[in-house]
Coordinates of C-alpha atoms in Angstrom, one line a residue:
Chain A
X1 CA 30.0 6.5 -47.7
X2 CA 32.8 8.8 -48.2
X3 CA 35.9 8.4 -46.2
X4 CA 38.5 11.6 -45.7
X5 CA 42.0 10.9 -43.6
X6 CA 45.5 12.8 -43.2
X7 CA 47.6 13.7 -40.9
X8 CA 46.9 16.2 -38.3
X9 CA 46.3 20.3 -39.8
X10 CA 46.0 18.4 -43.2
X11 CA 42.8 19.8 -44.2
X12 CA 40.6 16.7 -43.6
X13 CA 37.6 18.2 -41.7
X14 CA 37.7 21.5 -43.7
X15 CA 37.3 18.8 -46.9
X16 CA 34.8 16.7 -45.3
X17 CA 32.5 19.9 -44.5
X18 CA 33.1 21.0 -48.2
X19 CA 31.5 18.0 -49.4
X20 CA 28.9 18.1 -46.7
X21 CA 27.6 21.1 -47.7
X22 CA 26.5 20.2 -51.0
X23 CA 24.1 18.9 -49.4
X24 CA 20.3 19.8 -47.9
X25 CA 20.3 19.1 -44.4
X26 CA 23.6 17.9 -42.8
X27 CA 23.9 16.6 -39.3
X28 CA 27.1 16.8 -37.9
X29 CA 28.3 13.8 -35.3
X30 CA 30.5 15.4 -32.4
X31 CA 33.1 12.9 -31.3
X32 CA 35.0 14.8 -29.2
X33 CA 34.5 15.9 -25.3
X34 CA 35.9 19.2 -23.9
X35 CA 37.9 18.3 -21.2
X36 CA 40.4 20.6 -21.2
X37 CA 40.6 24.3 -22.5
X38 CA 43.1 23.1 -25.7
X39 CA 40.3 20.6 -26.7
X40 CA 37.2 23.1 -25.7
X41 CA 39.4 25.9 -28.2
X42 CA 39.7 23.5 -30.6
X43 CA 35.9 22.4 -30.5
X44 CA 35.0 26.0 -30.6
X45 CA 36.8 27.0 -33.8
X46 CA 35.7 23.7 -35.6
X47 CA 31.9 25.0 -35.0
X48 CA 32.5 28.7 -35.9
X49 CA 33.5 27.3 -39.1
X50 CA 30.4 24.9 -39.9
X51 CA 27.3 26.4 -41.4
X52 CA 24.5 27.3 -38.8
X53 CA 21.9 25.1 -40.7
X54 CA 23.5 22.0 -39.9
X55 CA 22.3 20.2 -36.5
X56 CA 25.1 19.2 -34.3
X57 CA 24.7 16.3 -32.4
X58 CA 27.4 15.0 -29.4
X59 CA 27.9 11.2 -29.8
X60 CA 31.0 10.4 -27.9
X61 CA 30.6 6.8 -27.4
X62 CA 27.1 5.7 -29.4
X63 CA 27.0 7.3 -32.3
X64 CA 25.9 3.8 -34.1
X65 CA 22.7 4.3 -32.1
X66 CA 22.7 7.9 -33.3
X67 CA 22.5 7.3 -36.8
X68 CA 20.4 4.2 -36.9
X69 CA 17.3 6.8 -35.7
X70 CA 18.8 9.7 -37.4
X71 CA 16.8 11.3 -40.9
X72 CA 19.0 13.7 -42.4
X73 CA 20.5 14.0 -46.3
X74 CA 24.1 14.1 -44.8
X75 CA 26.0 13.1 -42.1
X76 CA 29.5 14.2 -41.2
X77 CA 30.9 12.2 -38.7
X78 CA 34.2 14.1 -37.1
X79 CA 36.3 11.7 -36.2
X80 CA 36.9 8.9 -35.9
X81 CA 40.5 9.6 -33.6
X82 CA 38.7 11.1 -30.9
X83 CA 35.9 8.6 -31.1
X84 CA 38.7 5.7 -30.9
X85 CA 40.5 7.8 -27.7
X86 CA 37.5 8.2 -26.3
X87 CA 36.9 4.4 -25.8
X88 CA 40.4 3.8 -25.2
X89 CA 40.5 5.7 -21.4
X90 CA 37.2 3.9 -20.3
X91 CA 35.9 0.7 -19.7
X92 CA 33.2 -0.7 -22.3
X93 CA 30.9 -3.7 -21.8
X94 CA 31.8 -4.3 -25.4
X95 CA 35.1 -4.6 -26.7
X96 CA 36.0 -1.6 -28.8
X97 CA 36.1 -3.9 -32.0
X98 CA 32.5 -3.9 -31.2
X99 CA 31.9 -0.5 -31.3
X100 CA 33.3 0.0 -34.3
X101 CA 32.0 -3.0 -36.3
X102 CA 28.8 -1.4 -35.0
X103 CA 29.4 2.3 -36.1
X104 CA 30.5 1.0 -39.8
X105 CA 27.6 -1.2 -40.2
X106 CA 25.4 2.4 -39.2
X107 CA 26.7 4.2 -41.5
X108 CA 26.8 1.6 -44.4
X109 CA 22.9 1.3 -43.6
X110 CA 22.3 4.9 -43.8
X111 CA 20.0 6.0 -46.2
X112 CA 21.9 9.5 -47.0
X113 CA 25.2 10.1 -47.8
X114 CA 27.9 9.4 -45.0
X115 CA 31.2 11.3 -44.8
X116 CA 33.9 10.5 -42.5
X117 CA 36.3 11.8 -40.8
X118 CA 39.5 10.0 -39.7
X119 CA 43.8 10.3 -39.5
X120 CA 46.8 8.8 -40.2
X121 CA 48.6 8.1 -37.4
X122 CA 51.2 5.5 -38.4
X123 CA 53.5 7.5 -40.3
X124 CA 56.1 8.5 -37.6
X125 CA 58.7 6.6 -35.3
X126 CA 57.6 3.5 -33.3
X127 CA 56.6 5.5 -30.2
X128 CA 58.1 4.5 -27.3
X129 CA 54.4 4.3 -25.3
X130 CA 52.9 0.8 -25.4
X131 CA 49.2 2.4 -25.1
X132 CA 50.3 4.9 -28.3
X133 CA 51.4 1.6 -30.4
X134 CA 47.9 0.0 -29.6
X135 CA 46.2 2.9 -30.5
X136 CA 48.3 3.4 -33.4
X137 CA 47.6 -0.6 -34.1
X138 CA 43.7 -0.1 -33.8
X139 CA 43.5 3.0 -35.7
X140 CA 45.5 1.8 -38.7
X141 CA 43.1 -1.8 -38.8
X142 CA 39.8 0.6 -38.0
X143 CA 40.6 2.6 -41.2
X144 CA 41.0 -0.2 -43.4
X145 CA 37.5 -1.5 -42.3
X146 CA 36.3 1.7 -43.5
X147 CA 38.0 1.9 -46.7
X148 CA 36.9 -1.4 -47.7
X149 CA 33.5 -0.3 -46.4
X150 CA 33.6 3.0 -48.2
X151 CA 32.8 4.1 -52.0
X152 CA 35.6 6.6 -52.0
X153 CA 38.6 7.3 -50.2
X154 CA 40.2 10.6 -49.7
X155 CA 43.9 11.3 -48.7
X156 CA 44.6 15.3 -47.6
X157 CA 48.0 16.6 -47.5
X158 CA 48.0 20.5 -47.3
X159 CA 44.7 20.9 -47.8
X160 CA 44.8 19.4 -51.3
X161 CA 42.5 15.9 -51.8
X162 CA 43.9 12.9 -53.5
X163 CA 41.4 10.3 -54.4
X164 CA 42.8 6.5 -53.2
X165 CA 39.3 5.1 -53.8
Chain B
X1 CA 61.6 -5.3 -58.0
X2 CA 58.6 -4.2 -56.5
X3 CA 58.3 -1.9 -53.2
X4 CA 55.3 -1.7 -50.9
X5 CA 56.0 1.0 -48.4
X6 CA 53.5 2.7 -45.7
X7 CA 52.8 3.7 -42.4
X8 CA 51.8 1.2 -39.5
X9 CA 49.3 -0.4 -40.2
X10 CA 48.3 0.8 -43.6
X11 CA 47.5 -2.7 -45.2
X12 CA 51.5 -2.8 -46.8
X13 CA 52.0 -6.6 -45.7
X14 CA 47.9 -8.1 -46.6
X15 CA 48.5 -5.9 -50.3
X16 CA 52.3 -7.1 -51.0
X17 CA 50.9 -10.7 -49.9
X18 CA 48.5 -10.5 -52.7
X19 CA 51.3 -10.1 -55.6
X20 CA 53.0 -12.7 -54.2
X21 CA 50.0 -14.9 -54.2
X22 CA 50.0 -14.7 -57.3
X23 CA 53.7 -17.0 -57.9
X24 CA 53.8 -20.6 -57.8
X25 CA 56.5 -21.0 -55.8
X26 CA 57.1 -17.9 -53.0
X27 CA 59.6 -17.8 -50.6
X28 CA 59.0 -15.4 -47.8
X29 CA 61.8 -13.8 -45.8
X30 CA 61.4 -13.1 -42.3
X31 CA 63.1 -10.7 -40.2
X32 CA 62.0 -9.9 -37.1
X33 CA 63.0 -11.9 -34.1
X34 CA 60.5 -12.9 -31.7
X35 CA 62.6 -11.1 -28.3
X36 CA 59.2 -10.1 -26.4
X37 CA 55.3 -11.3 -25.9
X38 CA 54.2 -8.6 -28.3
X39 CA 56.4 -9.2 -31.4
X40 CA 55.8 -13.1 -31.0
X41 CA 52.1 -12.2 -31.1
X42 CA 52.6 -10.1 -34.1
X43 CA 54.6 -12.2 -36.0
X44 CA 52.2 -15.7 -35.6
X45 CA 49.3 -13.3 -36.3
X46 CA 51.4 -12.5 -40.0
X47 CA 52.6 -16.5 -40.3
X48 CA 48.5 -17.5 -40.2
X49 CA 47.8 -15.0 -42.8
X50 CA 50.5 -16.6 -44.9
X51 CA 49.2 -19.6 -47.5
X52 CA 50.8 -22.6 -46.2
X53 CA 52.2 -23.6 -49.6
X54 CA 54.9 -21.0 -49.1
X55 CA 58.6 -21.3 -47.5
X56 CA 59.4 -19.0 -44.4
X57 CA 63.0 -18.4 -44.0
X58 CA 63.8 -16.4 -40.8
X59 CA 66.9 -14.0 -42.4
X60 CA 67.6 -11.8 -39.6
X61 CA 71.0 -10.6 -40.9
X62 CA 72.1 -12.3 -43.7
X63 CA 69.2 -11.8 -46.2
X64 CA 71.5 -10.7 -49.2
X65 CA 73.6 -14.2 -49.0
X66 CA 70.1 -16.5 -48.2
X67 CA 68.5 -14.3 -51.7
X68 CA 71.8 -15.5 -53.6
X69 CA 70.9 -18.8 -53.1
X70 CA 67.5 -19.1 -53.5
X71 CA 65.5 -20.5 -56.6
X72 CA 61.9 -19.4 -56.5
X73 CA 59.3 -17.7 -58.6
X74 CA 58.5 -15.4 -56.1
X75 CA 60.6 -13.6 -52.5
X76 CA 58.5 -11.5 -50.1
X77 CA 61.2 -10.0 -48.0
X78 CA 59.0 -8.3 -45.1
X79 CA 59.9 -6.0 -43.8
X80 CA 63.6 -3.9 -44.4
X81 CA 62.2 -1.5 -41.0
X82 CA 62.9 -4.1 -38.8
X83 CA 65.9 -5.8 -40.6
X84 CA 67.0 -2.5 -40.4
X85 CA 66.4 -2.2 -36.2
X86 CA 68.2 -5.0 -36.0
X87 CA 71.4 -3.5 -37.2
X88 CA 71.1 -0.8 -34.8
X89 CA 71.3 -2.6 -32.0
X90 CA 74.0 -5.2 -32.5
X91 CA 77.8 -4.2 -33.5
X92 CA 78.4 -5.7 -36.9
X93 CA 81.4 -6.5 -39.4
X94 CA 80.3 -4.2 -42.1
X95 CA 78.6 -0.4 -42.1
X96 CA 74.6 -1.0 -41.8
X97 CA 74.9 0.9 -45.4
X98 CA 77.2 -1.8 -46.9
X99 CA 74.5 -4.4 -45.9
X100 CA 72.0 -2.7 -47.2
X101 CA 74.2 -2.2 -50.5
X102 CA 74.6 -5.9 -50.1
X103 CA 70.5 -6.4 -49.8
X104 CA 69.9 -4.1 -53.1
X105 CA 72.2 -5.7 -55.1
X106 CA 70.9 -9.3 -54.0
X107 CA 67.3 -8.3 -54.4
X108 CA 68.1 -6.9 -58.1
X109 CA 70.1 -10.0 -59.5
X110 CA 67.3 -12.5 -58.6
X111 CA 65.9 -14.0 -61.1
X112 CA 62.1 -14.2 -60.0
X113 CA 60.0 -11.4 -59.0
X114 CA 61.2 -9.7 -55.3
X115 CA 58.8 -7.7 -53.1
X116 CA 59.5 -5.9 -50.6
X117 CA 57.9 -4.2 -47.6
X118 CA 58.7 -1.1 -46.1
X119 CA 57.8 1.4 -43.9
X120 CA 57.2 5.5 -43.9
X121 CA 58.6 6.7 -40.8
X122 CA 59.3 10.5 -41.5
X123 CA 55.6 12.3 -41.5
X124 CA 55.4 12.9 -37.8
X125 CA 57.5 15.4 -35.3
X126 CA 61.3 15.2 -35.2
X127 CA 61.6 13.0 -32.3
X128 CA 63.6 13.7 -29.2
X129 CA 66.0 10.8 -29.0
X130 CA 69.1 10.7 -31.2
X131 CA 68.8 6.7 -31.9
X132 CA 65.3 7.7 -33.0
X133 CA 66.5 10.5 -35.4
X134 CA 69.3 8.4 -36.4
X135 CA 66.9 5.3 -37.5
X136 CA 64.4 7.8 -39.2
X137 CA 67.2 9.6 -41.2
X138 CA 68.7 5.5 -42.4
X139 CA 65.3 4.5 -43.3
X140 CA 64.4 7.5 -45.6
X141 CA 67.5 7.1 -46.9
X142 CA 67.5 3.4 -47.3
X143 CA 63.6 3.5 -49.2
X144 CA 65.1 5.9 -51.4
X145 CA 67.8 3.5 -52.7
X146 CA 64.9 0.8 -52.5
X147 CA 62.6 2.8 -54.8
X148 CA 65.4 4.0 -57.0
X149 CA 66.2 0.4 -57.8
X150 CA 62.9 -0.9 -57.5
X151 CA 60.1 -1.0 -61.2
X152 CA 57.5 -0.6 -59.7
X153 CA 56.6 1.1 -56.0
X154 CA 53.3 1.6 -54.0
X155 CA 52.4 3.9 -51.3
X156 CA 49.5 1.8 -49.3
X157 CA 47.2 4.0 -46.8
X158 CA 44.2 2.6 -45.5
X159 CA 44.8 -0.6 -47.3
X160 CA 44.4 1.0 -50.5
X161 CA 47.5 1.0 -52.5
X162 CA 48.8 4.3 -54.8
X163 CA 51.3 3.6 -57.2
X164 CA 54.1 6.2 -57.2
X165 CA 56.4 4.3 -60.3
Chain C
X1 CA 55.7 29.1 -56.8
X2 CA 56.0 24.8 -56.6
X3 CA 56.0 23.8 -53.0
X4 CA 57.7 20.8 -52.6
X5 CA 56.7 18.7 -49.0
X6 CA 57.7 15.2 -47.3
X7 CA 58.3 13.1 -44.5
X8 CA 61.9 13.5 -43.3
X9 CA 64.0 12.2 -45.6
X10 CA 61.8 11.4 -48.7
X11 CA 63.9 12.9 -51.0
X12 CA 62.1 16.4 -50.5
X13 CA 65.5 18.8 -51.2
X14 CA 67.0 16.5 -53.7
X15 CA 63.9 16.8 -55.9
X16 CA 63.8 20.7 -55.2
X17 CA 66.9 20.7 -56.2
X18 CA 66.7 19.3 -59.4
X19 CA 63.4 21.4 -60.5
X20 CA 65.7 24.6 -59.3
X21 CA 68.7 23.4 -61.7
X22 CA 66.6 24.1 -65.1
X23 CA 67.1 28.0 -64.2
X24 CA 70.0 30.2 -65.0
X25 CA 70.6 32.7 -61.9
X26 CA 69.4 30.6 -58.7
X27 CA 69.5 31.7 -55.1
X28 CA 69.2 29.6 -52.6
X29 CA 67.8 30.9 -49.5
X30 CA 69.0 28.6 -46.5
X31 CA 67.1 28.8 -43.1
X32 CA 69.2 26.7 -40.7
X33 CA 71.1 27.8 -38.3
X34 CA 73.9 26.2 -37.1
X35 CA 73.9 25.4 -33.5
X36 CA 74.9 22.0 -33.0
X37 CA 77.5 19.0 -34.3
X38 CA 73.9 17.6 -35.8
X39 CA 72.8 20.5 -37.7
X40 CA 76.5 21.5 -39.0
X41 CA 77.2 18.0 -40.5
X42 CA 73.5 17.9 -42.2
X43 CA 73.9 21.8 -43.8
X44 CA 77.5 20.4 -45.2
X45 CA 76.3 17.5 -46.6
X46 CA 73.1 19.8 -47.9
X47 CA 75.3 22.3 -49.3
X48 CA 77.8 19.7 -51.0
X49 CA 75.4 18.5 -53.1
X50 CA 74.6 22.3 -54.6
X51 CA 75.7 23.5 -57.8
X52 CA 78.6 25.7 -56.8
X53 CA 77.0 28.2 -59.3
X54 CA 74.2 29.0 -56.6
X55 CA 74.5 31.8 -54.5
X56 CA 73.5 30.9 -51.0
X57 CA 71.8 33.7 -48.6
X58 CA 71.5 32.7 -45.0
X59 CA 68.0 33.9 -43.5
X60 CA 66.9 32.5 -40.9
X61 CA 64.0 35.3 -39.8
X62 CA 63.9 37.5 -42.4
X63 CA 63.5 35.6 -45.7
X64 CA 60.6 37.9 -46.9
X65 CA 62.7 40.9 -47.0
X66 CA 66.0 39.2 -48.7
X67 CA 63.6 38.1 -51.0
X68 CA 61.8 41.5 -52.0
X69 CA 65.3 42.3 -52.9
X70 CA 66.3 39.6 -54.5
X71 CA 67.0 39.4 -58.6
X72 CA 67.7 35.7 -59.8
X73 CA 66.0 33.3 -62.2
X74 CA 64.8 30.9 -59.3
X75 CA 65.1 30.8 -55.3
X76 CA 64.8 27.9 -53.7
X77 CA 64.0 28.1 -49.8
X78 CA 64.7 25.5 -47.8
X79 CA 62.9 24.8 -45.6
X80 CA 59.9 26.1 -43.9
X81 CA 59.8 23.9 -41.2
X82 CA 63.5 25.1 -40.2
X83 CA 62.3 28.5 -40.8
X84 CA 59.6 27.7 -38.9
X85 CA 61.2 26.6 -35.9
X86 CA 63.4 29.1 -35.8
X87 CA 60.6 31.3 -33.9
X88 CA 59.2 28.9 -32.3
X89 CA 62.3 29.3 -29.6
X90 CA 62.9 33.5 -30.2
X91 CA 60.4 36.5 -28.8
X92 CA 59.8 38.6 -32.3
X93 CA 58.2 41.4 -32.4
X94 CA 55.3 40.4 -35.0
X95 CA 53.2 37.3 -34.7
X96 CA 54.4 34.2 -36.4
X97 CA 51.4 34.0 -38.2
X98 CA 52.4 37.4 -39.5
X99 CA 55.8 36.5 -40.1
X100 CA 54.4 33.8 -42.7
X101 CA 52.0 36.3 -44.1
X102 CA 55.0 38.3 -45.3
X103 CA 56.9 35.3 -46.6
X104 CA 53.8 34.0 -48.9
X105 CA 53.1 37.2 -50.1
X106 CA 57.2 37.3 -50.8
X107 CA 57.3 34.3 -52.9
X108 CA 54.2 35.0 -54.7
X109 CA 55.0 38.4 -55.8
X110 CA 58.8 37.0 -56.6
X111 CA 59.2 37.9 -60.3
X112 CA 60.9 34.2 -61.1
X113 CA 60.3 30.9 -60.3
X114 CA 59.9 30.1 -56.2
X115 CA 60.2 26.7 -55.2
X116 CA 59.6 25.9 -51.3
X117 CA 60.3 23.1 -49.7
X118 CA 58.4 22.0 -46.2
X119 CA 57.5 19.0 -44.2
X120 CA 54.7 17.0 -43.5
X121 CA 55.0 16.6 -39.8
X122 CA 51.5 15.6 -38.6
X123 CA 51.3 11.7 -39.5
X124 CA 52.4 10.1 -36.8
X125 CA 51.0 9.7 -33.0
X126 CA 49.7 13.1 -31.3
X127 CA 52.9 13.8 -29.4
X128 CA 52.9 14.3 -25.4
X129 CA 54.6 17.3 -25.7
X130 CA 52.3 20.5 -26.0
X131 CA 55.3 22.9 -27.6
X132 CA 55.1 19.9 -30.2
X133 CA 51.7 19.5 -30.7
X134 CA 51.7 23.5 -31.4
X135 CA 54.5 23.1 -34.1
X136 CA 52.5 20.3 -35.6
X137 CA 49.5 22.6 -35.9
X138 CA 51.1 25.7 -37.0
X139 CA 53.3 23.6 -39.8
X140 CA 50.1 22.1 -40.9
X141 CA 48.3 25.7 -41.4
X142 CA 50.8 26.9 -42.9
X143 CA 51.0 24.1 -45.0
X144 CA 47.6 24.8 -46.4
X145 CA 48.1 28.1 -47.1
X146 CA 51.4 27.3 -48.8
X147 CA 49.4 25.0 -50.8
X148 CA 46.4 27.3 -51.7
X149 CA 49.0 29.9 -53.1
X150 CA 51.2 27.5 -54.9
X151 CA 50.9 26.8 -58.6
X152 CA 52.1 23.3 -57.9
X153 CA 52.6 20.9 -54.8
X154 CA 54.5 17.6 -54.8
X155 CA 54.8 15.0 -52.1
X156 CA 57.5 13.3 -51.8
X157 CA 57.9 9.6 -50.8
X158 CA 61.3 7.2 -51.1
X159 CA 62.3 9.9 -53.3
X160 CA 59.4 10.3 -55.9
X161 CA 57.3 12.9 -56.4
X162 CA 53.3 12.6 -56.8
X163 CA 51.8 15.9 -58.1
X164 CA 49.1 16.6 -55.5
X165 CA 48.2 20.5 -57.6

């Protein structure tokens, strides 16, 4: 398992895709839900830019479930943001500590090579929002569960790599 | 002088916990002040993580004169971000940089080994409010001085620590 | 060309700065433009701490074409993010995407040494605001294109520098 985070425009998914391609078949794990044209834009220029051999599956809320039946070489799971957001504006019968103890145990059982996507979002100003300092809270503790669960750690700043782990 | 700086949530606190665990005697310095529900949650949820063999000494605003008087192998002072917030909201005696002149010189002339937490709080969008900029432009300015006078300093993301001197 | 890039207040200029000071003739190119009490104090202070040696050029829109003109040792522009914002708020008559084009293709074909300095702006929360969220994407691109044509890129972080290319 191979983990990729930065801030926002920092090169992370172009990266993660990078290393994903080395590989034979790659499925790609959707996070996000187009819900507005800004994200449905943004969705649409991150596939233009993935190879047409790799399968694209939506997983906005099970994607342990996803990979536990999925048989691939690769999976690219992009990210883990949206897939926290996406859990933070609904109402789970599991807590979202749950979900994501689930979705690292997945992808640590996976029998291919795992890269994932995530961002760091702690490196500004307290914000003023008390639902933007929980997410900021989760996010930071979610991605050092996967760091500890990962074999190597990537930090992007313009679009350069620097190994952490 | 060691410095442990980071975004939210980026493992700064668990990682600077570990040098000091590894000191006979540690004294840690505490600076927040428990005004609402969610700082009182936060700060018990550090205190349990703590090793019970250590001293707490709540230092809010005089950190410099209780680090003149203390004999220990070890200090954790955690964490100059909120020492710092709490300068900005109450008028004091001196300039917030003369206390933090004060701190520096204090954390250099003890004897055992000091570590100290702080935060990165310039990587997002210049924020709107003029406190905010204000407290963003101290800080970076303040973790310089830290880092100048500091041996050795670590950048944590993720919970993985990257040592920049 | 070194780009140089940072959170606010890591120390980003001062390290510019001193790479610049190892040349002979140095321009510096200075993007700001003086509209408030805020931004007047912080080009003063900026412009205090310069070698009185340098020759300054103001160019707040235009920087590609000062610098096709330009003969000197080193420039040093600072910074892109001012630069930057300085069309976000004007009509122009080319793109901003265009306006960048030039400016990389400026500083690479700059017979001397070109050091940049920029920000990283995309670590913190995803702001409310959408003008924000469209700086924070455009700085980040340009970022990584910054990046890809540099020969060198530093971040900087409490003031010290951690060669990234």
């Amino acid at each position: 398992m191979i983990l990729v985070t930065g801030g926002a425009r920092s090169g992370k998914s172009a990266f993660a895709e990078k290393l994903a391609a080395e590989f034979d078949r790659v499925v790609y794990i959707a996070t996000a839900q187009a819900f507005d044209d800004e994200m449905r834009d943004r969705i649409k220029r991150h596939r233009a830019r993935r190879p047409t051999a790799w399968t694209t599956i939506e997983a906005p809320f099970d994607a342990h479930d996803v990979i536990d039946r999925l048989r691939a070489d690769c999976i690219l799971f992009d990210c883990v943001t949206v897939y926290l957001s996406n859990f933070m504006f609904r109402p789970s019968e599991r807590s979202i500590d749950e979900y994501f103890r689930l979705l690292i145990e997945s992808l640590r059982n996976f029998s291919g090579q795992s890269i994932v996507v995530t961002n760091e979002v702690g490196g500004g100003i307290v914000p003023d929002n008390p639902l933007a300092r929980e997410f900021r809270d989760r996010q930071g503790l979610i991605n050092q569960s996967l760091a500890a669960a990962a074999d190597e750690v990537f930090l992007c700043a313009c679009g350069l790599p620097l190994q952490l782990k």
